[in-house]
JSON list of C-alpha atoms and ligand atoms in Angstrom, two decimals:
[
{"chain": "K", "resi": 175, "resn": "MET", "atom": "CA", "xyz": [37.87, -9.13, -52.71]},
{"chain": "K", "resi": 176, "resn": "LYS", "atom": "CA", "xyz": [40.09, -9.42, -55.50]},
{"chain": "K", "resi": 177, "resn": "ILE", "atom": "CA", "xyz": [41.13, -7.00, -58.30]},
{"chain": "K", "resi": 178, "resn": "LYS", "atom": "CA", "xyz": [41.30, -8.34, -61.47]},
{"chain": "K", "resi": 179, "resn": "SER", "atom": "CA", "xyz": [41.24, -5.30, -63.60]},
{"chain": "K", "resi": 180, "resn": "ALA", "atom": "CA", "xyz": [41.87, -1.81, -62.98]},
{"chain": "K", "resi": 181, "resn": "THR", "atom": "CA", "xyz": [41.29, 1.34, -65.77]},
{"chain": "K", "resi": 182, "resn": "PHE", "atom": "CA", "xyz": [41.62, 4.59, -65.59]},
{"chain": "K", "resi": 183, "resn": "GLU", "atom": "CA", "xyz": [37.89, 5.77, -66.81]},
{"chain": "K", "resi": 184, "resn": "ILE", "atom": "CA", "xyz": [37.85, 9.45, -66.61]},
{"chain": "K", "resi": 185, "resn": "SER", "atom": "CA", "xyz": [38.99, 12.89, -65.29]},
{"chain": "K", "resi": 186, "resn": "ALA", "atom": "CA", "xyz": [36.76, 15.43, -64.33]},
{"chain": "K", "resi": 187, "resn": "PRO", "atom": "CA", "xyz": [36.99, 19.07, -62.62]},
{"chain": "K", "resi": 188, "resn": "ASN", "atom": "CA", "xyz": [34.02, 18.68, -61.21]},
{"chain": "K", "resi": 189, "resn": "LEU", "atom": "CA", "xyz": [30.60, 16.76, -60.18]},
{"chain": "K", "resi": 190, "resn": "ALA", "atom": "CA", "xyz": [29.20, 17.42, -63.42]},
{"chain": "K", "resi": 191, "resn": "GLY", "atom": "CA", "xyz": [31.82, 15.51, -65.14]},
{"chain": "K", "resi": 192, "resn": "ALA", "atom": "CA", "xyz": [31.56, 12.11, -63.18]},
{"chain": "K", "resi": 193, "resn": "PRO", "atom": "CA", "xyz": [30.95, 9.23, -65.13]},
{"chain": "K", "resi": 194, "resn": "ARG", "atom": "CA", "xyz": [27.19, 7.33, -64.65]},
{"chain": "K", "resi": 195, "resn": "LEU", "atom": "CA", "xyz": [26.02, 6.77, -60.94]},
{"chain": "K", "resi": 196, "resn": "ALA", "atom": "CA", "xyz": [25.33, 2.80, -61.85]},
{"chain": "K", "resi": 197, "resn": "GLN", "atom": "CA", "xyz": [28.53, 1.36, -60.15]},
{"chain": "K", "resi": 198, "resn": "PRO", "atom": "CA", "xyz": [29.45, 1.75, -56.45]},
{"chain": "K", "resi": 199, "resn": "GLU", "atom": "CA", "xyz": [32.49, 4.21, -55.60]},
{"chain": "K", "resi": 200, "resn": "PHE", "atom": "CA", "xyz": [34.87, 4.69, -52.96]},
{"chain": "K", "resi": 201, "resn": "ALA", "atom": "CA", "xyz": [37.30, 7.66, -52.85]},
{"chain": "K", "resi": 202, "resn": "PHE", "atom": "CA", "xyz": [40.52, 8.82, -51.13]},
{"chain": "K", "resi": 203, "resn": "ILE", "atom": "CA", "xyz": [41.14, 11.88, -49.67]},
{"chain": "K", "resi": 204, "resn": "GLY", "atom": "CA", "xyz": [43.91, 13.51, -47.72]},
{"chain": "K", "resi": 205, "resn": "ARG", "atom": "CA", "xyz": [46.57, 16.26, -47.45]},
{"chain": "K", "resi": 206, "resn": "SER", "atom": "CA", "xyz": [48.32, 16.86, -50.68]},
{"chain": "K", "resi": 207, "resn": "ASN", "atom": "CA", "xyz": [51.13, 14.48, -50.53]},
{"chain": "K", "resi": 208, "resn": "VAL", "atom": "CA", "xyz": [50.08, 12.05, -47.94]},
{"chain": "K", "resi": 209, "resn": "GLY", "atom": "CA", "xyz": [50.23, 9.41, -50.48]},
{"chain": "K", "resi": 210, "resn": "LYS", "atom": "CA", "xyz": [46.64, 8.85, -52.02]},
{"chain": "K", "resi": 211, "resn": "SER", "atom": "CA", "xyz": [47.98, 8.06, -55.52]},
{"chain": "K", "resi": 212, "resn": "SER", "atom": "CA", "xyz": [50.35, 5.81, -54.23]},
{"chain": "K", "resi": 213, "resn": "LEU", "atom": "CA", "xyz": [47.38, 4.01, -52.34]},
{"chain": "K", "resi": 214, "resn": "LEU", "atom": "CA", "xyz": [45.61, 3.62, -55.71]},
{"chain": "K", "resi": 215, "resn": "ASN", "atom": "CA", "xyz": [48.55, 2.02, -57.27]},
{"chain": "K", "resi": 216, "resn": "LEU", "atom": "CA", "xyz": [48.89, -0.19, -54.00]},
{"chain": "K", "resi": 217, "resn": "LEU", "atom": "CA", "xyz": [45.39, -1.93, -54.07]},
{"chain": "K", "resi": 218, "resn": "THR", "atom": "CA", "xyz": [45.21, -2.32, -57.93]},
{"chain": "K", "resi": 219, "resn": "GLU", "atom": "CA", "xyz": [49.17, -3.46, -57.86]},
{"chain": "K", "resi": 220, "resn": "GLN", "atom": "CA", "xyz": [49.78, -1.24, -61.00]},
{"chain": "K", "resi": 221, "resn": "ASN", "atom": "CA", "xyz": [52.47, 1.45, -60.53]},
{"chain": "K", "resi": 222, "resn": "ASN", "atom": "CA", "xyz": [51.71, 3.70, -62.84]},
{"chain": "K", "resi": 223, "resn": "LEU", "atom": "CA", "xyz": [48.04, 3.73, -62.92]},
{"chain": "K", "resi": 224, "resn": "ALA", "atom": "CA", "xyz": [47.78, 6.94, -61.03]},
{"chain": "K", "resi": 225, "resn": "ARG", "atom": "CA", "xyz": [50.56, 9.77, -61.30]},
{"chain": "K", "resi": 226, "resn": "VAL", "atom": "CA", "xyz": [52.63, 9.81, -58.31]},
{"chain": "K", "resi": 227, "resn": "SER", "atom": "CA", "xyz": [54.66, 12.86, -57.39]},
{"chain": "K", "resi": 228, "resn": "ASP", "atom": "CA", "xyz": [57.09, 14.65, -54.90]},
{"chain": "K", "resi": 229, "resn": "ARG", "atom": "CA", "xyz": [55.52, 17.59, -55.67]},
{"chain": "K", "resi": 230, "resn": "PRO", "atom": "CA", "xyz": [52.26, 17.98, -53.73]},
{"chain": "K", "resi": 231, "resn": "GLY", "atom": "CA", "xyz": [49.41, 19.20, -56.06]},
{"chain": "K", "resi": 232, "resn": "LYS", "atom": "CA", "xyz": [49.59, 16.47, -58.17]},
{"chain": "K", "resi": 233, "resn": "THR", "atom": "CA", "xyz": [46.32, 15.48, -58.67]},
{"chain": "K", "resi": 234, "resn": "ARG", "atom": "CA", "xyz": [44.04, 18.39, -59.55]},
{"chain": "K", "resi": 235, "resn": "LEU", "atom": "CA", "xyz": [41.12, 16.27, -60.99]},
{"chain": "K", "resi": 236, "resn": "LEU", "atom": "CA", "xyz": [38.78, 13.98, -59.57]},
{"chain": "K", "resi": 237, "resn": "ASN", "atom": "CA", "xyz": [40.15, 10.55, -61.32]},
{"chain": "K", "resi": 238, "resn": "PHE", "atom": "CA", "xyz": [37.67, 7.96, -61.44]},
{"chain": "K", "resi": 239, "resn": "TYR", "atom": "CA", "xyz": [39.19, 4.39, -62.07]},
{"chain": "K", "resi": 240, "resn": "SER", "atom": "CA", "xyz": [36.77, 1.43, -62.89]},
{"chain": "K", "resi": 241, "resn": "ILE", "atom": "CA", "xyz": [37.66, -1.96, -60.93]},
{"chain": "K", "resi": 242, "resn": "ASN", "atom": "CA", "xyz": [36.80, -5.42, -62.09]},
{"chain": "K", "resi": 243, "resn": "GLN", "atom": "CA", "xyz": [34.67, -3.38, -64.43]},
{"chain": "K", "resi": 244, "resn": "ASN", "atom": "CA", "xyz": [31.84, -2.98, -61.74]},
{"chain": "K", "resi": 245, "resn": "TRP", "atom": "CA", "xyz": [32.69, -0.72, -58.97]},
{"chain": "K", "resi": 246, "resn": "ARG", "atom": "CA", "xyz": [35.17, 2.47, -58.92]},
{"chain": "K", "resi": 247, "resn": "LEU", "atom": "CA", "xyz": [38.26, 3.83, -56.91]},
{"chain": "K", "resi": 248, "resn": "VAL", "atom": "CA", "xyz": [37.93, 7.71, -57.04]},
{"chain": "K", "resi": 249, "resn": "ASP", "atom": "CA", "xyz": [41.40, 10.05, -56.50]},
{"chain": "K", "resi": 250, "resn": "LEU", "atom": "CA", "xyz": [40.22, 13.32, -54.99]},
{"chain": "K", "resi": 251, "resn": "PRO", "atom": "CA", "xyz": [42.38, 15.99, -55.39]},
{"chain": "K", "resi": 252, "resn": "GLY", "atom": "CA", "xyz": [44.39, 17.01, -52.09]},
{"chain": "K", "resi": 253, "resn": "TYR", "atom": "CA", "xyz": [43.71, 19.87, -49.41]},
{"chain": "K", "resi": 254, "resn": "GLY", "atom": "CA", "xyz": [46.18, 21.79, -48.13]},
{"chain": "K", "resi": 255, "resn": "TYR", "atom": "CA", "xyz": [48.42, 22.86, -50.68]},
{"chain": "K", "resi": 256, "resn": "ALA", "atom": "CA", "xyz": [48.83, 26.53, -50.82]},
{"chain": "K", "resi": 257, "resn": "HIS", "atom": "CA", "xyz": [50.71, 26.84, -54.10]},
{"chain": "K", "resi": 258, "resn": "VAL", "atom": "CA", "xyz": [48.02, 26.76, -56.50]},
{"chain": "K", "resi": 259, "resn": "SER", "atom": "CA", "xyz": [46.36, 29.88, -57.23]},
{"chain": "K", "resi": 260, "resn": "LYS", "atom": "CA", "xyz": [43.42, 31.20, -55.07]},
{"chain": "K", "resi": 261, "resn": "THR", "atom": "CA", "xyz": [40.75, 30.50, -57.65]},
{"chain": "K", "resi": 262, "resn": "GLU", "atom": "CA", "xyz": [41.98, 27.15, -58.46]},
{"chain": "K", "resi": 263, "resn": "ARG", "atom": "CA", "xyz": [42.22, 26.09, -54.94]},
{"chain": "K", "resi": 264, "resn": "ALA", "atom": "CA", "xyz": [38.59, 27.02, -54.43]},
{"chain": "K", "resi": 265, "resn": "ASP", "atom": "CA", "xyz": [37.44, 25.16, -57.50]},
{"chain": "K", "resi": 266, "resn": "PHE", "atom": "CA", "xyz": [39.27, 22.11, -56.20]},
{"chain": "K", "resi": 267, "resn": "ASN", "atom": "CA", "xyz": [37.58, 22.17, -52.80]},
{"chain": "K", "resi": 268, "resn": "GLU", "atom": "CA", "xyz": [34.53, 23.11, -53.77]},
{"chain": "K", "resi": 269, "resn": "ALA", "atom": "CA", "xyz": [34.37, 20.16, -56.23]},
{"chain": "K", "resi": 270, "resn": "VAL", "atom": "CA", "xyz": [35.72, 17.69, -53.35]},
{"chain": "K", "resi": 271, "resn": "ALA", "atom": "CA", "xyz": [33.11, 19.10, -50.90]},
{"chain": "K", "resi": 272, "resn": "ALA", "atom": "CA", "xyz": [30.02, 18.63, -53.76]},
{"chain": "K", "resi": 273, "resn": "TYR", "atom": "CA", "xyz": [31.49, 15.27, -54.70]},
{"chain": "K", "resi": 274, "resn": "ILE", "atom": "CA", "xyz": [31.29, 13.97, -50.92]},
{"chain": "K", "resi": 275, "resn": "GLU", "atom": "CA", "xyz": [28.22, 15.85, -50.10]},
{"chain": "K", "resi": 276, "resn": "GLU", "atom": "CA", "xyz": [26.06, 14.69, -53.02]},
{"chain": "K", "resi": 277, "resn": "ARG", "atom": "CA", "xyz": [27.73, 11.38, -54.79]},
{"chain": "K", "resi": 278, "resn": "GLU", "atom": "CA", "xyz": [24.71, 9.24, -54.47]},
{"chain": "K", "resi": 279, "resn": "ASN", "atom": "CA", "xyz": [26.64, 5.98, -55.34]},
{"chain": "K", "resi": 280, "resn": "LEU", "atom": "CA", "xyz": [29.95, 6.72, -52.79]},
{"chain": "K", "resi": 281, "resn": "ARG", "atom": "CA", "xyz": [29.61, 3.89, -50.52]},
{"chain": "K", "resi": 282, "resn": "GLY", "atom": "CA", "xyz": [32.61, 5.28, -48.62]},
{"chain": "K", "resi": 283, "resn": "VAL", "atom": "CA", "xyz": [35.58, 7.77, -47.94]},
{"chain": "K", "resi": 284, "resn": "PHE", "atom": "CA", "xyz": [39.15, 7.14, -46.97]},
{"chain": "K", "resi": 285, "resn": "VAL", "atom": "CA", "xyz": [40.87, 9.86, -45.50]},
{"chain": "K", "resi": 286, "resn": "LEU", "atom": "CA", "xyz": [44.56, 9.21, -45.67]},
{"chain": "K", "resi": 287, "resn": "ILE", "atom": "CA", "xyz": [46.52, 10.71, -42.75]},
{"chain": "K", "resi": 288, "resn": "ASP", "atom": "CA", "xyz": [50.59, 10.71, -42.41]},
{"chain": "K", "resi": 289, "resn": "SER", "atom": "CA", "xyz": [51.38, 8.54, -39.70]},
{"chain": "K", "resi": 290, "resn": "ARG", "atom": "CA", "xyz": [54.53, 10.60, -38.93]},
{"chain": "K", "resi": 291, "resn": "LEU", "atom": "CA", "xyz": [52.99, 13.87, -38.17]},
{"chain": "K", "resi": 292, "resn": "GLU", "atom": "CA", "xyz": [51.38, 15.24, -35.03]},
{"chain": "K", "resi": 293, "resn": "PRO", "atom": "CA", "xyz": [47.37, 15.72, -35.69]},
{"chain": "K", "resi": 294, "resn": "GLN", "atom": "CA", "xyz": [47.30, 18.83, -38.50]},
{"chain": "K", "resi": 295, "resn": "PRO", "atom": "CA", "xyz": [44.83, 21.56, -38.04]},
{"chain": "K", "resi": 296, "resn": "ILE", "atom": "CA", "xyz": [43.68, 20.85, -41.72]},
{"chain": "K", "resi": 297, "resn": "ASP", "atom": "CA", "xyz": [43.07, 17.11, -40.99]},
{"chain": "K", "resi": 298, "resn": "LEU", "atom": "CA", "xyz": [41.05, 17.78, -38.26]},
{"chain": "K", "resi": 299, "resn": "GLU", "atom": "CA", "xyz": [38.87, 20.34, -39.80]},
{"chain": "K", "resi": 300, "resn": "PHE", "atom": "CA", "xyz": [38.20, 17.82, -42.64]},
{"chain": "K", "resi": 301, "resn": "VAL", "atom": "CA", "xyz": [37.01, 15.11, -40.51]},
{"chain": "K", "resi": 302, "resn": "ALA", "atom": "CA", "xyz": [34.91, 17.44, -38.73]},
{"chain": "K", "resi": 303, "resn": "TRP", "atom": "CA", "xyz": [33.54, 18.47, -41.76]},
{"chain": "K", "resi": 304, "resn": "LEU", "atom": "CA", "xyz": [33.20, 14.82, -42.91]},
{"chain": "K", "resi": 305, "resn": "VAL", "atom": "CA", "xyz": [31.45, 13.50, -39.63]},
{"chain": "K", "resi": 306, "resn": "GLU", "atom": "CA", "xyz": [28.91, 16.29, -40.40]},
{"chain": "K", "resi": 307, "resn": "THR", "atom": "CA", "xyz": [27.97, 15.15, -43.98]},
{"chain": "K", "resi": 308, "resn": "ARG", "atom": "CA", "xyz": [27.28, 11.77, -42.55]},
{"chain": "K", "resi": 309, "resn": "VAL", "atom": "CA", "xyz": [29.06, 9.96, -45.05]},
{"chain": "K", "resi": 310, "resn": "THR", "atom": "CA", "xyz": [30.71, 6.36, -44.17]},
{"chain": "K", "resi": 311, "resn": "PHE", "atom": "CA", "xyz": [34.45, 6.63, -43.62]},
{"chain": "K", "resi": 312, "resn": "ALA", "atom": "CA", "xyz": [37.64, 5.18, -42.49]},
{"chain": "K", "resi": 313, "resn": "VAL", "atom": "CA", "xyz": [40.96, 6.71, -41.42]},
{"chain": "K", "resi": 314, "resn": "ILE", "atom": "CA", "xyz": [43.75, 5.10, -43.19]},
{"chain": "K", "resi": 315, "resn": "PHE", "atom": "CA", "xyz": [47.63, 5.79, -41.67]},
{"chain": "K", "resi": 316, "resn": "THR", "atom": "CA", "xyz": [50.18, 6.06, -44.60]},
{"chain": "K", "resi": 317, "resn": "LYS", "atom": "CA", "xyz": [53.82, 5.74, -45.19]},
{"chain": "K", "resi": 318, "resn": "ALA", "atom": "CA", "xyz": [54.19, 3.42, -42.03]},
{"chain": "K", "resi": 319, "resn": "ASP", "atom": "CA", "xyz": [57.56, 2.01, -43.49]},
{"chain": "K", "resi": 320, "resn": "LYS", "atom": "CA", "xyz": [59.27, 5.45, -42.57]},
{"chain": "K", "resi": 321, "resn": "GLN", "atom": "CA", "xyz": [59.05, 4.62, -38.95]},
{"chain": "K", "resi": 322, "resn": "SER", "atom": "CA", "xyz": [59.09, 2.23, -36.54]},
{"chain": "K", "resi": 323, "resn": "PRO", "atom": "CA", "xyz": [55.52, 0.33, -35.42]},
{"chain": "K", "resi": 324, "resn": "SER", "atom": "CA", "xyz": [55.78, 1.53, -32.22]},
{"chain": "K", "resi": 325, "resn": "ARG", "atom": "CA", "xyz": [55.55, 5.19, -33.40]},
{"chain": "K", "resi": 326, "resn": "THR", "atom": "CA", "xyz": [52.94, 4.51, -36.00]},
{"chain": "K", "resi": 327, "resn": "LYS", "atom": "CA", "xyz": [50.80, 3.27, -32.79]},
{"chain": "K", "resi": 328, "resn": "GLU", "atom": "CA", "xyz": [51.32, 6.50, -30.76]},
{"chain": "K", "resi": 329, "resn": "ALA", "atom": "CA", "xyz": [50.37, 8.59, -33.85]},
{"chain": "K", "resi": 330, "resn": "VAL", "atom": "CA", "xyz": [47.31, 6.55, -34.38]},
{"chain": "K", "resi": 331, "resn": "ALA", "atom": "CA", "xyz": [46.06, 6.69, -30.66]},
{"chain": "K", "resi": 332, "resn": "ARG", "atom": "CA", "xyz": [46.89, 10.25, -30.52]},
{"chain": "K", "resi": 333, "resn": "PHE", "atom": "CA", "xyz": [44.51, 11.03, -33.77]},
{"chain": "K", "resi": 334, "resn": "ARG", "atom": "CA", "xyz": [41.92, 8.88, -32.58]},
{"chain": "K", "resi": 335, "resn": "GLU", "atom": "CA", "xyz": [42.35, 10.83, -29.39]},
{"chain": "K", "resi": 336, "resn": "VAL", "atom": "CA", "xyz": [41.98, 14.31, -30.65]},
{"chain": "K", "resi": 337, "resn": "ALA", "atom": "CA", "xyz": [39.91, 13.88, -33.58]},
{"chain": "K", "resi": 338, "resn": "LEU", "atom": "CA", "xyz": [37.61, 10.68, -33.51]},
{"chain": "K", "resi": 339, "resn": "ALA", "atom": "CA", "xyz": [36.95, 10.00, -29.94]},
{"chain": "K", "resi": 340, "resn": "GLU", "atom": "CA", "xyz": [33.22, 11.16, -29.88]},
{"chain": "K", "resi": 341, "resn": "LEU", "atom": "CA", "xyz": [32.49, 9.35, -32.96]},
{"chain": "K", "resi": 342, "resn": "ASP", "atom": "CA", "xyz": [30.33, 6.17, -32.10]},
{"chain": "K", "resi": 343, "resn": "PRO", "atom": "CA", "xyz": [30.73, 3.87, -33.71]},
{"chain": "K", "resi": 344, "resn": "PRO", "atom": "CA", "xyz": [34.34, 4.95, -34.26]},
{"chain": "K", "resi": 345, "resn": "PRO", "atom": "CA", "xyz": [35.91, 4.41, -38.10]},
{"chain": "K", "resi": 346, "resn": "GLU", "atom": "CA", "xyz": [37.54, 1.84, -39.09]},
{"chain": "K", "resi": 347, "resn": "ILE", "atom": "CA", "xyz": [41.41, 2.47, -38.86]},
{"chain": "K", "resi": 348, "resn": "PHE", "atom": "CA", "xyz": [44.43, 1.29, -41.17]},
{"chain": "K", "resi": 349, "resn": "VAL", "atom": "CA", "xyz": [48.00, 1.60, -41.46]},
{"chain": "K", "resi": 350, "resn": "SER", "atom": "CA", "xyz": [48.93, 1.15, -44.88]},
{"chain": "K", "resi": 351, "resn": "SER", "atom": "CA", "xyz": [52.71, 1.50, -46.73]},
{"chain": "K", "resi": 352, "resn": "SER", "atom": "CA", "xyz": [53.20, 1.77, -50.90]},
{"chain": "K", "resi": 353, "resn": "LYS", "atom": "CA", "xyz": [56.58, 0.28, -49.88]},
{"chain": "K", "resi": 354, "resn": "THR", "atom": "CA", "xyz": [55.84, -2.94, -47.82]},
{"chain": "K", "resi": 355, "resn": "LYS", "atom": "CA", "xyz": [52.36, -3.51, -49.26]},
{"chain": "K", "resi": 356, "resn": "ALA", "atom": "CA", "xyz": [51.00, -3.17, -45.88]},
{"chain": "K", "resi": 357, "resn": "GLY", "atom": "CA", "xyz": [46.90, -2.31, -45.22]},
{"chain": "K", "resi": 358, "resn": "ARG", "atom": "CA", "xyz": [46.14, -3.66, -48.73]},
{"chain": "K", "resi": 359, "resn": "LYS", "atom": "CA", "xyz": [44.85, -6.83, -48.15]},
{"chain": "K", "resi": 360, "resn": "GLU", "atom": "CA", "xyz": [42.79, -5.21, -45.06]},
{"chain": "K", "resi": 361, "resn": "ILE", "atom": "CA", "xyz": [41.62, -2.26, -47.02]},
{"chain": "K", "resi": 362, "resn": "LEU", "atom": "CA", "xyz": [40.27, -4.49, -49.94]},
{"chain": "K", "resi": 363, "resn": "ALA", "atom": "CA", "xyz": [38.53, -6.82, -47.29]},
{"chain": "K", "resi": 364, "resn": "TYR", "atom": "CA", "xyz": [36.73, -3.52, -46.05]},
{"chain": "K", "resi": 365, "resn": "ILE", "atom": "CA", "xyz": [35.59, -2.15, -49.56]},
{"chain": "K", "resi": 366, "resn": "GLY", "atom": "CA", "xyz": [34.36, -6.04, -50.16]},
{"chain": "K", "resi": 367, "resn": "GLU", "atom": "CA", "xyz": [32.47, -5.84, -47.25]},
{"chain": "K", "resi": 368, "resn": "ARG", "atom": "CA", "xyz": [30.79, -2.68, -48.60]},
{"chain": "K", "resi": 369, "resn": "LEU", "atom": "CA", "xyz": [30.11, -3.52, -51.98]},
{"chain": "T", "resi": 489, "resn": "LIG", "atom": "P1", "xyz": [48.76, 15.07, -54.45]},
{"chain": "T", "resi": 489, "resn": "LIG", "atom": "O1", "xyz": [48.34, 14.38, -55.84]},
{"chain": "T", "resi": 489, "resn": "LIG", "atom": "O2", "xyz": [49.89, 15.97, -54.41]},
{"chain": "T", "resi": 489, "resn": "LIG", "atom": "O3", "xyz": [47.33, 15.13, -53.59]},
{"chain": "T", "resi": 489, "resn": "LIG", "atom": "O4", "xyz": [49.72, 13.73, -53.40]},
{"chain": "T", "resi": 489, "resn": "LIG", "atom": "P2", "xyz": [48.97, 12.09, -52.93]},
{"chain": "T", "resi": 489, "resn": "LIG", "atom": "O5", "xyz": [48.13, 12.31, -51.75]},
{"chain": "T", "resi": 489, "resn": "LIG", "atom": "O6", "xyz": [48.55, 11.76, -54.12]},
{"chain": "T", "resi": 489, "resn": "LIG", "atom": "O7", "xyz": [50.80, 11.48, -53.16]},
{"chain": "T", "resi": 489, "resn": "LIG", "atom": "P3", "xyz": [51.58, 10.28, -53.76]},
{"chain": "T", "resi": 489, "resn": "LIG", "atom": "O8", "xyz": [50.55, 9.47, -53.91]},
{"chain": "T", "resi": 489, "resn": "LIG", "atom": "O9", "xyz": [51.78, 11.41, -55.16]},
{"chain": "T", "resi": 489, "resn": "LIG", "atom": "O10", "xyz": [52.75, 10.24, -53.41]},
{"chain": "T", "resi": 489, "resn": "LIG", "atom": "C1", "xyz": [53.08, 11.43, -52.65]},
{"chain": "T", "resi": 489, "resn": "LIG", "atom": "C2", "xyz": [54.94, 11.24, -52.17]},
{"chain": "T", "resi": 489, "resn": "LIG", "atom": "O11", "xyz": [54.94, 10.72, -51.38]},
{"chain": "T", "resi": 489, "resn": "LIG", "atom": "C3", "xyz": [55.61, 10.38, -53.57]},
{"chain": "T", "resi": 489, "resn": "LIG", "atom": "O12", "xyz": [56.81, 10.57, -53.24]},
{"chain": "T", "resi": 489, "resn": "LIG", "atom": "C4", "xyz": [55.44, 8.73, -52.96]},
{"chain": "T", "resi": 489, "resn": "LIG", "atom": "O13", "xyz": [56.32, 8.15, -53.32]},
{"chain": "T", "resi": 489, "resn": "LIG", "atom": "C5", "xyz": [55.59, 9.10, -51.23]},
{"chain": "T", "resi": 489, "resn": "LIG", "atom": "N1", "xyz": [54.76, 8.37, -51.06]},
{"chain": "T", "resi": 489, "resn": "LIG", "atom": "C6", "xyz": [53.27, 7.78, -51.00]},
{"chain": "T", "resi": 489, "resn": "LIG", "atom": "N2", "xyz": [53.29, 6.80, -50.10]},
{"chain": "T", "resi": 489, "resn": "LIG", "atom": "C7", "xyz": [54.42, 6.47, -49.64]},
{"chain": "T", "resi": 489, "resn": "LIG", "atom": "C8", "xyz": [54.14, 5.34, -48.78]},
{"chain": "T", "resi": 489, "resn": "LIG", "atom": "O14", "xyz": [53.56, 4.54, -48.03]},
{"chain": "T", "resi": 489, "resn": "LIG", "atom": "N3", "xyz": [55.87, 4.92, -48.17]},
{"chain": "T", "resi": 489, "resn": "LIG", "atom": "C9", "xyz": [56.59, 5.90, -48.23]},
{"chain": "T", "resi": 489, "resn": "LIG", "atom": "N4", "xyz": [57.75, 5.71, -48.07]},
{"chain": "T", "resi": 489, "resn": "LIG", "atom": "N5", "xyz": [56.65, 6.72, -49.47]},
{"chain": "T", "resi": 489, "resn": "LIG", "atom": "C10", "xyz": [54.93, 7.31, -50.15]},
{"chain": "T", "resi": 490, "resn": "LIG", "atom": "MG1", "xyz": [47.77, 12.01, -56.17]}
]
């Protein structure tokens, strides 16, 4: 899969504001600060397409990006960020849940997991919920440049055991880094197969 063009299309607070269904979509979800927006920039090779920030909670809307003018990447608001107001937080979770459960042109969800951390309760909860929706998903372990490959391998094995052991078939797994570009080719190939 070659990305020839990538442009911001629209931000929406909820499903009602999403663009027309015509094009297939792949969405990024994961805890705040895990690297969703960075991954979008990595895949499209545009450093400033999605806003990246050290401050968690940066992406607060459903952001739709048009790729090659015939499919989309969707940068979703992160979960698990406690510093937005309660009503706002509920709204975001509601919008993300509705998007994943109801979006007809959603071809796949990428769940991003910080490769440096032990499985976090909120990630486990989210994956369990996602399995229930029966949406096709893959798992991406981010920020691999921040530790040794063997540590990342351990983290992947541990997450597999705790969260994915009972899934048949098991979800596809990727390791990524927005610094070294690791994972880019593999993730794009995965998308290409499902378009
Ligand atoms: P929210 O929009 O708040 O949910 O966050 P996000 O998941 O979109 O994370 P974002 O891409 O904004 O990245 C958060 C921070 O992690 C930024 O400081 C990024 O530069 C950093 N970061 C993201 N991915 C990587 C990576 O692969 N390697 C390293 N070293 N830093 C990364
Ligand atoms: Mg973001």
